[in-house]
mmCIF file of C-alpha atoms and ligand atoms in Angstrom:
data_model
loop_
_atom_site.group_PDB
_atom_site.id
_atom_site.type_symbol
_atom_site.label_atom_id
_atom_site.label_comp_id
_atom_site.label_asym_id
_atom_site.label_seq_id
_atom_site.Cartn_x
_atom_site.Cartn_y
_atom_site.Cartn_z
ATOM 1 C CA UNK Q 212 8.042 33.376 -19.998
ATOM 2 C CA UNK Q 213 6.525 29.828 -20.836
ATOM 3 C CA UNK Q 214 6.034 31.053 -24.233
ATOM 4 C CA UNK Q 215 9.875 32.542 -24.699
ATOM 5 C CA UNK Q 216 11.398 29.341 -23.489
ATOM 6 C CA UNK Q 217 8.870 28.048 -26.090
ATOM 7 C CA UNK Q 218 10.356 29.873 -28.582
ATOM 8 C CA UNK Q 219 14.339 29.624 -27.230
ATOM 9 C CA UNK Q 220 13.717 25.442 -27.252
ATOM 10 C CA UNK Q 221 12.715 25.658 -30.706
ATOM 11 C CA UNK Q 222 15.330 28.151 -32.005
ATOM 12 C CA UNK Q 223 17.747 25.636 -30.713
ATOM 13 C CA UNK Q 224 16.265 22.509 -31.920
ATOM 14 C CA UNK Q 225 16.092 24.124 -35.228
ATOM 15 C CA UNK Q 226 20.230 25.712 -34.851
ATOM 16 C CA UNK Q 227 20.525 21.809 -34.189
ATOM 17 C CA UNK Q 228 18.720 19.944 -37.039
ATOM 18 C CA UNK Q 229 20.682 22.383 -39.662
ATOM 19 C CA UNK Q 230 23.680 21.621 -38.067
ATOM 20 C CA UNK Q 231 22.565 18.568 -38.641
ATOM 21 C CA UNK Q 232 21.785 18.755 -42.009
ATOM 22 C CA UNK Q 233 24.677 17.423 -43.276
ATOM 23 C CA UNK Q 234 27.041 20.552 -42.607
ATOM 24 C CA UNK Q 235 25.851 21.626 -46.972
ATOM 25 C CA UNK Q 236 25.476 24.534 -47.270
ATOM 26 C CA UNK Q 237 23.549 25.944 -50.008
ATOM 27 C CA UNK Q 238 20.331 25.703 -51.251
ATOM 28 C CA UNK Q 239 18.459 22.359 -50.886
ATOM 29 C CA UNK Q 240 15.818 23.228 -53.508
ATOM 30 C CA UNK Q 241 16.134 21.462 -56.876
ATOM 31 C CA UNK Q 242 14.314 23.842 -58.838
ATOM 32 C CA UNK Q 243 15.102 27.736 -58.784
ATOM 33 C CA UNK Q 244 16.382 27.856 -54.801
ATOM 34 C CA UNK Q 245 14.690 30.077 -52.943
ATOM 35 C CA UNK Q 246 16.103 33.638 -53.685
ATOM 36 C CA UNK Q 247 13.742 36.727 -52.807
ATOM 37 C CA UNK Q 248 11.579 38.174 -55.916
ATOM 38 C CA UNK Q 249 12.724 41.423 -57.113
ATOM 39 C CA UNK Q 250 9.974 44.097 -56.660
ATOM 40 C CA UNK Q 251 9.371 43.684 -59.887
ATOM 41 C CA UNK Q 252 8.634 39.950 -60.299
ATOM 42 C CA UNK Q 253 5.723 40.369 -57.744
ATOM 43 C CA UNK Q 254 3.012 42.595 -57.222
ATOM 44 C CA UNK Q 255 3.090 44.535 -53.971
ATOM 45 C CA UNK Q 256 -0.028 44.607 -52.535
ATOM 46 C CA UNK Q 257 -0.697 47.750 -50.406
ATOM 47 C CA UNK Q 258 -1.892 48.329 -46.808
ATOM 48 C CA UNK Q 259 -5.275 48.414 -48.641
ATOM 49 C CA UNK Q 260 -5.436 44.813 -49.408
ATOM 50 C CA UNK Q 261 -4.382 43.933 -46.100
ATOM 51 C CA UNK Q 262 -6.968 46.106 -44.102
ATOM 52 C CA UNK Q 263 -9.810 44.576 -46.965
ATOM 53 C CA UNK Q 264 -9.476 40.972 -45.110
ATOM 54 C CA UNK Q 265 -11.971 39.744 -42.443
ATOM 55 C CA UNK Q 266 -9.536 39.319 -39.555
ATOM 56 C CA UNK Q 267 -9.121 35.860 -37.919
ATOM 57 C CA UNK Q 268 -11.388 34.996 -35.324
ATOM 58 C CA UNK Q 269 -7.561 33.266 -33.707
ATOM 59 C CA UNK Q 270 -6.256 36.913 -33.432
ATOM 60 C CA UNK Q 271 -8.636 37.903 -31.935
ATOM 61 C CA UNK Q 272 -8.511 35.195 -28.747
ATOM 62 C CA UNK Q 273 -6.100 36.520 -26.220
ATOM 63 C CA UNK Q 274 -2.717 34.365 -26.497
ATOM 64 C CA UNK Q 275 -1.264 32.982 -23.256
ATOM 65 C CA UNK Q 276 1.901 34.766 -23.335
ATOM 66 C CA UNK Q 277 3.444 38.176 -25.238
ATOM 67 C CA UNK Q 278 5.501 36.342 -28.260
ATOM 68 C CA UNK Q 279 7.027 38.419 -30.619
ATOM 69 C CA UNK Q 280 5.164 40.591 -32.668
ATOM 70 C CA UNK Q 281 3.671 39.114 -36.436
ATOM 71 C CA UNK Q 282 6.604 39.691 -38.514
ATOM 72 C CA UNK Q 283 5.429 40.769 -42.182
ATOM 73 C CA UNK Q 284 5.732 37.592 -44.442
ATOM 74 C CA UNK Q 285 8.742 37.876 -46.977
ATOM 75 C CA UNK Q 286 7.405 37.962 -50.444
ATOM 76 C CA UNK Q 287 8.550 35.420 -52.931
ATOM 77 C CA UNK Q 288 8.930 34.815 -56.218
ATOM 78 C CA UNK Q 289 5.662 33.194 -57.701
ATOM 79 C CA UNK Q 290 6.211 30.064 -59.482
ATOM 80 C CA UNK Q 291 4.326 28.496 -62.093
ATOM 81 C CA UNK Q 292 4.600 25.102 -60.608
ATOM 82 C CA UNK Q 293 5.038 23.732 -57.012
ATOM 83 C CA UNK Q 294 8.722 21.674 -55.965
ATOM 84 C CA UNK Q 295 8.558 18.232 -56.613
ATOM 85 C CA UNK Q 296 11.620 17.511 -55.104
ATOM 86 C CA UNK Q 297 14.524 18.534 -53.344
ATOM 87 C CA UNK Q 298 18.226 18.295 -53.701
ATOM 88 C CA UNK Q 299 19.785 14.963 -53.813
ATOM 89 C CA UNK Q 300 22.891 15.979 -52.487
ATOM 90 C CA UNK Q 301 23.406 13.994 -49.013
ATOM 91 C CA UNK Q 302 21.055 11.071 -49.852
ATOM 92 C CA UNK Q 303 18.609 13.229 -48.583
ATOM 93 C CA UNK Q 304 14.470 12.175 -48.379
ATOM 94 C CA UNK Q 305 11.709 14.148 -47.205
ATOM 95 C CA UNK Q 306 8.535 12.599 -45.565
ATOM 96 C CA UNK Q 307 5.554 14.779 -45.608
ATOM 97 C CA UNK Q 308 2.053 13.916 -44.146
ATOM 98 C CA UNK Q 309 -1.260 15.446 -45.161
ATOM 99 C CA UNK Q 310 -4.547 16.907 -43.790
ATOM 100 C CA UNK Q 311 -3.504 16.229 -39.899
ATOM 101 C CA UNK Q 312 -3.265 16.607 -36.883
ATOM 102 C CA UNK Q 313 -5.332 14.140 -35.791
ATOM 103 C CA UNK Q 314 -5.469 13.110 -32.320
ATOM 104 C CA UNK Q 315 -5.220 9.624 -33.435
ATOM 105 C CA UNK Q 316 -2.860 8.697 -35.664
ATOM 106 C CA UNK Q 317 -0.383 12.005 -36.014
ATOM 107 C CA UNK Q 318 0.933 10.967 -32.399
ATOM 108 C CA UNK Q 319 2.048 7.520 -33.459
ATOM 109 C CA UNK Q 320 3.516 9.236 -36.131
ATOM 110 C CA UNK Q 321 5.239 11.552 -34.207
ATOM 111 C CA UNK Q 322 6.371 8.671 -31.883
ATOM 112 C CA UNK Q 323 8.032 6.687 -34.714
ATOM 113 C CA UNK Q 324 9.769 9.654 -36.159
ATOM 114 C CA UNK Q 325 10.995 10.195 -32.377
ATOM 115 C CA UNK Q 326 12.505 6.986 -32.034
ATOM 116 C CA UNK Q 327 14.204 7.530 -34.906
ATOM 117 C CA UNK Q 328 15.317 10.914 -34.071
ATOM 118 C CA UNK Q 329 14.008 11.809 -38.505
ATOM 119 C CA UNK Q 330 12.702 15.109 -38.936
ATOM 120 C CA UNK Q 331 9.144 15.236 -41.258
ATOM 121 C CA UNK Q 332 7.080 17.828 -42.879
ATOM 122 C CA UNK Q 333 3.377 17.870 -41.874
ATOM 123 C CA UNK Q 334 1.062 19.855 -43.869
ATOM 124 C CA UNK Q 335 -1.775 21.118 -42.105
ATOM 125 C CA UNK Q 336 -4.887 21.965 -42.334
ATOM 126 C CA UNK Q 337 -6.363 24.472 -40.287
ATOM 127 C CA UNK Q 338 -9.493 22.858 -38.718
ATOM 128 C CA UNK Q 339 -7.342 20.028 -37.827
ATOM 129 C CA UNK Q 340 -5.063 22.642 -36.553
ATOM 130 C CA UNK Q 341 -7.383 24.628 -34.047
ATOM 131 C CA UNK Q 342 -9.046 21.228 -32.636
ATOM 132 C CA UNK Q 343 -5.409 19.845 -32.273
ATOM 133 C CA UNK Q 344 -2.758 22.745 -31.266
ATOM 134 C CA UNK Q 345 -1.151 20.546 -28.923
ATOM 135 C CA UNK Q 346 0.534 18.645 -31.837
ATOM 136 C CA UNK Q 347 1.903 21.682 -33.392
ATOM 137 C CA UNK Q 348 3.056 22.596 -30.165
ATOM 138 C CA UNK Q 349 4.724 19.009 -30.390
ATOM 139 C CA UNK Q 350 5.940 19.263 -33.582
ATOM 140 C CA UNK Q 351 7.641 22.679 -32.777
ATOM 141 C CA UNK Q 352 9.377 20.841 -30.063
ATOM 142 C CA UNK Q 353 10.244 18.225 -31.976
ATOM 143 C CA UNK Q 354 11.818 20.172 -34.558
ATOM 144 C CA UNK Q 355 9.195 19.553 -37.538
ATOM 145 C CA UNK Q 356 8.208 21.589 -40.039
ATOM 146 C CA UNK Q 357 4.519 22.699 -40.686
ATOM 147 C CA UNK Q 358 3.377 23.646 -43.746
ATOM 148 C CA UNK Q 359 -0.287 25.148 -45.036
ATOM 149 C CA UNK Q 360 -2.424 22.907 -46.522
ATOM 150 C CA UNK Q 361 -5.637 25.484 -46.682
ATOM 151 C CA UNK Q 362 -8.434 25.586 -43.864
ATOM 152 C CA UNK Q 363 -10.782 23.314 -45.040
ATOM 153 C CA UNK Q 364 -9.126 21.428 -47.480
ATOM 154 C CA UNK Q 365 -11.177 22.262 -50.706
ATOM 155 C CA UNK Q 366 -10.300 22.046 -54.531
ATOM 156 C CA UNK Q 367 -8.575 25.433 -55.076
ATOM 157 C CA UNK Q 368 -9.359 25.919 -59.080
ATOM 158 C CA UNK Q 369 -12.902 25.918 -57.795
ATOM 159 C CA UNK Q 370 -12.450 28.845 -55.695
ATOM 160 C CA UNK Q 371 -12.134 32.676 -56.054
ATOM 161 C CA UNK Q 372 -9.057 34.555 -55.323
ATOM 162 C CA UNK Q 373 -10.545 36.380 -51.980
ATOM 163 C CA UNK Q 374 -11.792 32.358 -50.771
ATOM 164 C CA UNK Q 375 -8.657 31.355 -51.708
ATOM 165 C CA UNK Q 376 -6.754 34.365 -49.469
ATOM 166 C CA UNK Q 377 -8.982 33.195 -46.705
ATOM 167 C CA UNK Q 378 -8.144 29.311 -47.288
ATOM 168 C CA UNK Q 379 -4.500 30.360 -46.633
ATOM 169 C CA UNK Q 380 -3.699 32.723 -44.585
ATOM 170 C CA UNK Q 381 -6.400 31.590 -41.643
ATOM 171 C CA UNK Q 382 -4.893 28.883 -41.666
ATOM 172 C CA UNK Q 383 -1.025 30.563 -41.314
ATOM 173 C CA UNK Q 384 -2.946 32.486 -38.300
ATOM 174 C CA UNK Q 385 -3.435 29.065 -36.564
ATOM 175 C CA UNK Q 386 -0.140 27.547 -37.537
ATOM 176 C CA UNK Q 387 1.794 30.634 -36.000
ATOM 177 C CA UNK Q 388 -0.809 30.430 -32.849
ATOM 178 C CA UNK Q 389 0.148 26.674 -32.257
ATOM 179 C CA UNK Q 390 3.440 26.222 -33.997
ATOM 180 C CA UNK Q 391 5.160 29.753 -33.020
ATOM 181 C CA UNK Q 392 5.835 30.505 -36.261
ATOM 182 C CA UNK Q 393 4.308 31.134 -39.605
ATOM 183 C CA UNK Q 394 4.803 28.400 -42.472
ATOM 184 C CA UNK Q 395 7.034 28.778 -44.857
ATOM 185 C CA UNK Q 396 5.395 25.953 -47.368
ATOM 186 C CA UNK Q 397 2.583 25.040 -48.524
ATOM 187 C CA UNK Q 398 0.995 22.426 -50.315
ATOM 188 C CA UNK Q 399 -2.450 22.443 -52.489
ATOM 189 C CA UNK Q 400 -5.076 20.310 -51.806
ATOM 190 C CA UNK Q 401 -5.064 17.166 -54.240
ATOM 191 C CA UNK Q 402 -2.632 18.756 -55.454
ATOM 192 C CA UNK Q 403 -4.122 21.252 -57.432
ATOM 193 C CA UNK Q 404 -2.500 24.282 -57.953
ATOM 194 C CA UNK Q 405 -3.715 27.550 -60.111
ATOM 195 C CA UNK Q 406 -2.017 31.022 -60.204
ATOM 196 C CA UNK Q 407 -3.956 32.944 -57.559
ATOM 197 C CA UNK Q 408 -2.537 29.943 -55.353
ATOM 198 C CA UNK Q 409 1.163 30.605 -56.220
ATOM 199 C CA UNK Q 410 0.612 34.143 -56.435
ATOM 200 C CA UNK Q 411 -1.264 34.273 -52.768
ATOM 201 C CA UNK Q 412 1.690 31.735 -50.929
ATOM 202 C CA UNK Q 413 4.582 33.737 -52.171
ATOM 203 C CA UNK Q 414 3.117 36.813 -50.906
ATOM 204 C CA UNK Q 415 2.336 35.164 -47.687
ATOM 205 C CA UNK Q 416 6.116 33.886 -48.002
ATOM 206 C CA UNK Q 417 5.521 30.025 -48.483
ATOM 207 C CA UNK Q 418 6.627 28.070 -51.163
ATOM 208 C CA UNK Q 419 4.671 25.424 -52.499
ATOM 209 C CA UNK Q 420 6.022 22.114 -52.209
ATOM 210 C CA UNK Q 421 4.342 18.930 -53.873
ATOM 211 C CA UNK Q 422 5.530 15.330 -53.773
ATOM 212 C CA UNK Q 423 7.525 13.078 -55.767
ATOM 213 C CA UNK Q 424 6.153 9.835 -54.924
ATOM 214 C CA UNK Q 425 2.567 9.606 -53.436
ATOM 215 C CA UNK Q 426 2.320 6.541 -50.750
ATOM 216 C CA UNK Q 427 -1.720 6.750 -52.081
ATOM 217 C CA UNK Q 428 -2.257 5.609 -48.337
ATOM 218 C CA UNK Q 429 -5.273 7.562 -48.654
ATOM 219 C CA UNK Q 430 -6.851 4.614 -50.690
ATOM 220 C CA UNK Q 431 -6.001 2.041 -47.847
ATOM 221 C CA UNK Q 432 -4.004 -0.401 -49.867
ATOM 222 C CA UNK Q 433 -2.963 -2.367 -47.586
ATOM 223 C CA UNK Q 434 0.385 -1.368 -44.672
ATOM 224 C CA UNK Q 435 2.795 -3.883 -47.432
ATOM 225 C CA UNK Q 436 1.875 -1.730 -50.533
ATOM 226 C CA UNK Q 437 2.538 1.747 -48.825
ATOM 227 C CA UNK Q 438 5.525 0.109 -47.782
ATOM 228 C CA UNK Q 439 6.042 -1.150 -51.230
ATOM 229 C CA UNK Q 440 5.838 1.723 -52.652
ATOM 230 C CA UNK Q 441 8.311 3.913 -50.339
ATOM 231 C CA UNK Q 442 10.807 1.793 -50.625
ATOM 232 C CA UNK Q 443 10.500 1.459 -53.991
ATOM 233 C CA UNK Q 444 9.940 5.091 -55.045
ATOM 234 C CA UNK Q 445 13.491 5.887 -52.530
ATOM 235 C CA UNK Q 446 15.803 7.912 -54.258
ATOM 236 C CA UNK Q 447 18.470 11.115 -53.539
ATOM 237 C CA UNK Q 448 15.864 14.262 -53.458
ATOM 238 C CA UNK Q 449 12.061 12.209 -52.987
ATOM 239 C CA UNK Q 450 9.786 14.056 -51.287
ATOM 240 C CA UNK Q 451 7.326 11.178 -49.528
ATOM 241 C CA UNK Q 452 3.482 12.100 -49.811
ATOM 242 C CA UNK Q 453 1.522 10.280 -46.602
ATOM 243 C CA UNK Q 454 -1.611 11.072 -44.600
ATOM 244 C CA UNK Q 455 -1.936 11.280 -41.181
ATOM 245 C CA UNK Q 456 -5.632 12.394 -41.110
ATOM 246 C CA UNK Q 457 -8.739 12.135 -43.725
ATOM 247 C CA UNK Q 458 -9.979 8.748 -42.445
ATOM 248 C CA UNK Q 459 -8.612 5.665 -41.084
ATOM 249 C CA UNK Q 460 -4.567 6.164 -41.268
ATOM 250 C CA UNK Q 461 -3.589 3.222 -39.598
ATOM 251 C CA UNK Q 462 -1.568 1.526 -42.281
ATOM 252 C CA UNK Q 463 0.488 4.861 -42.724
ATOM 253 C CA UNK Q 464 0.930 4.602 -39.016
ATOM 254 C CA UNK Q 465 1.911 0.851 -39.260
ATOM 255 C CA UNK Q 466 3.689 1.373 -42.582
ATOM 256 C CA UNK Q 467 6.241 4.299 -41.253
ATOM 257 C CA UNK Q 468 7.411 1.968 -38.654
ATOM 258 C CA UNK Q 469 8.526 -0.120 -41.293
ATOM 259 C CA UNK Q 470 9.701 1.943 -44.641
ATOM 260 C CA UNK Q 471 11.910 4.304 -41.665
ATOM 261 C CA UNK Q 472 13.893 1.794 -40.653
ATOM 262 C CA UNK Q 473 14.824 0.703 -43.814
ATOM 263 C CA UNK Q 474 15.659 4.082 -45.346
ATOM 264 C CA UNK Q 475 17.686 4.885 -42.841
ATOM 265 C CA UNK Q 476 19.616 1.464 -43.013
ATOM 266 C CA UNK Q 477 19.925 1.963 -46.868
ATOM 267 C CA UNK Q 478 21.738 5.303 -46.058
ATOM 268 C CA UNK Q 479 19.000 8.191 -46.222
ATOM 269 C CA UNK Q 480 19.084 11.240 -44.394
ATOM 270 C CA UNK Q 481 15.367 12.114 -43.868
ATOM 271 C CA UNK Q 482 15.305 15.096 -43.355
ATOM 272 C CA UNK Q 483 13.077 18.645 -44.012
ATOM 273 C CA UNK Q 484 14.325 21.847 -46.380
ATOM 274 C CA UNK Q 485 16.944 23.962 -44.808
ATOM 275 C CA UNK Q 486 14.871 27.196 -43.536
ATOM 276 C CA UNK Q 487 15.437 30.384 -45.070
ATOM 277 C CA UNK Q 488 16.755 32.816 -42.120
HETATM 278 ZN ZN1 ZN U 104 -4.675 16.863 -48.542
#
């Protein structure tokens, strides 16, 4: 009941934010779109390889309502190297923020992109996610999109393929838990990406997305120079890299009230990739 209004209120919000969208049609990725893989373009991997994972300790908690049942992910084609940016068609920007939720600074976040009525990608990572579901219950509501950004954040090239599985799709477990659905992006850690990685998100049906112009907020610079740099780095198709967790984010917090106001007054539509359906 709670949960199926849940899901109606964010079916709607999301009917409304493609509406939205600018009324374009088509894709709104630069760089291949985002076309199913033929079954020969990916390896299928049987029931086998399913059954050989350690199930998540999330599935096994008992949810608080009867949502629908775990859809299997739609495989994609693997890329070789992640989406740097999107279509410029529309003036359209992206703003994505990293590593969150934190119970801190992802509200005022939140808040800002509110009062703007601006959808935002967050990429999340999972045990941010399980200490923090209310904000992906927030962001559902809200009509952002939530992307994987691993469990634990670690450097992916240093990991195996099985650590890597587990990385990923835990954290997709959490995401669906919080969000209501499962991600359809995700982003590497530090951004770095190997095969197993783009092999592993297209079969979990995520496409990985990285940035085209990176805030560095992560460095603290100072609230002028991440504004500085957004508003410098704006053009038709960015895709934004912030932080809204990892230490002390309060110049991204300050800085978004800032560089949002004057996108949108220079004519950007921030907005997040049109879903695939
Ligand atoms: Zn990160």
């Amino acid at each position: 009941m709670q949960k199926d209004q849940f899901f109606t209120r964010r079916r709607m919000l999301l009917a409304g934010a493609a509406l939205g969208a600018a009324g374009t049609a088509g894709a709104v990725l630069a760089s291949g779109g985002t076309e199913p893989a033929g079954p020969a373009a990916v390896p299928v991997a049987g029931p086998q390889a399913r059954q050989a994972l350690a199930p998540s300790a999330f599935r096994l908690q008992p949810l608080t309502g009867h949502g629908p049942p775990r859809a299997a992910p739609r495989r994609l084609k693997v890329r070789r190297e992640p989406i740097l940016r999107l279509s410029g068609r529309g003036r359209r920007m992206v703003l994505t923020f990293d590593d969150g939720p934190h119970p801190e600074y992802t509200p005022h976040i939140l808040d800002t992109l509110a009062k703007y009525d601006v959808r935002a990608m967050f990429f999340v990572c999972g045990e941010m996610a399980v200490a923090n579901r209310e904000l992906l219950a927030r962001m559902a509501d809200e009509g952002h999109v939530v992307g994987n950004h691993t469990w634990t954040h670690p450097l992916l090239t240093t990991l195996g393929r099985r650590a890597i599985r587990s990385e990923m799709e835990r954290t997709s477990d959490i995401i669906e838990d919080a969000y209501g659905e499962r991600p359809q992006w995700f982003r590497a850690p530090y951004g770095a990406w190997n095969r197993a990685a783009f092999q592993l998100g297209a079969e979990m049906g995520m496409e990985p997305m990285a940035w085209t112009v990176d805030t560095t907020d992560w460095t603290e610079p100072g609230t002028a120079a991440i504004v500085d740099r957004v508003e410098s780095g704006a053009a038709p198709g960015v895709v934004v890299l912030s932080h809204d967790a990892g230490g002390d984010r309060s110049q991204s917090v300050r800085a978004i009230r800032e560089y949002l106001p004057y996108l949108i007054d220079s004519g950007y539509h921030l907005t997040v990739p049109r879903r695939r359906l």
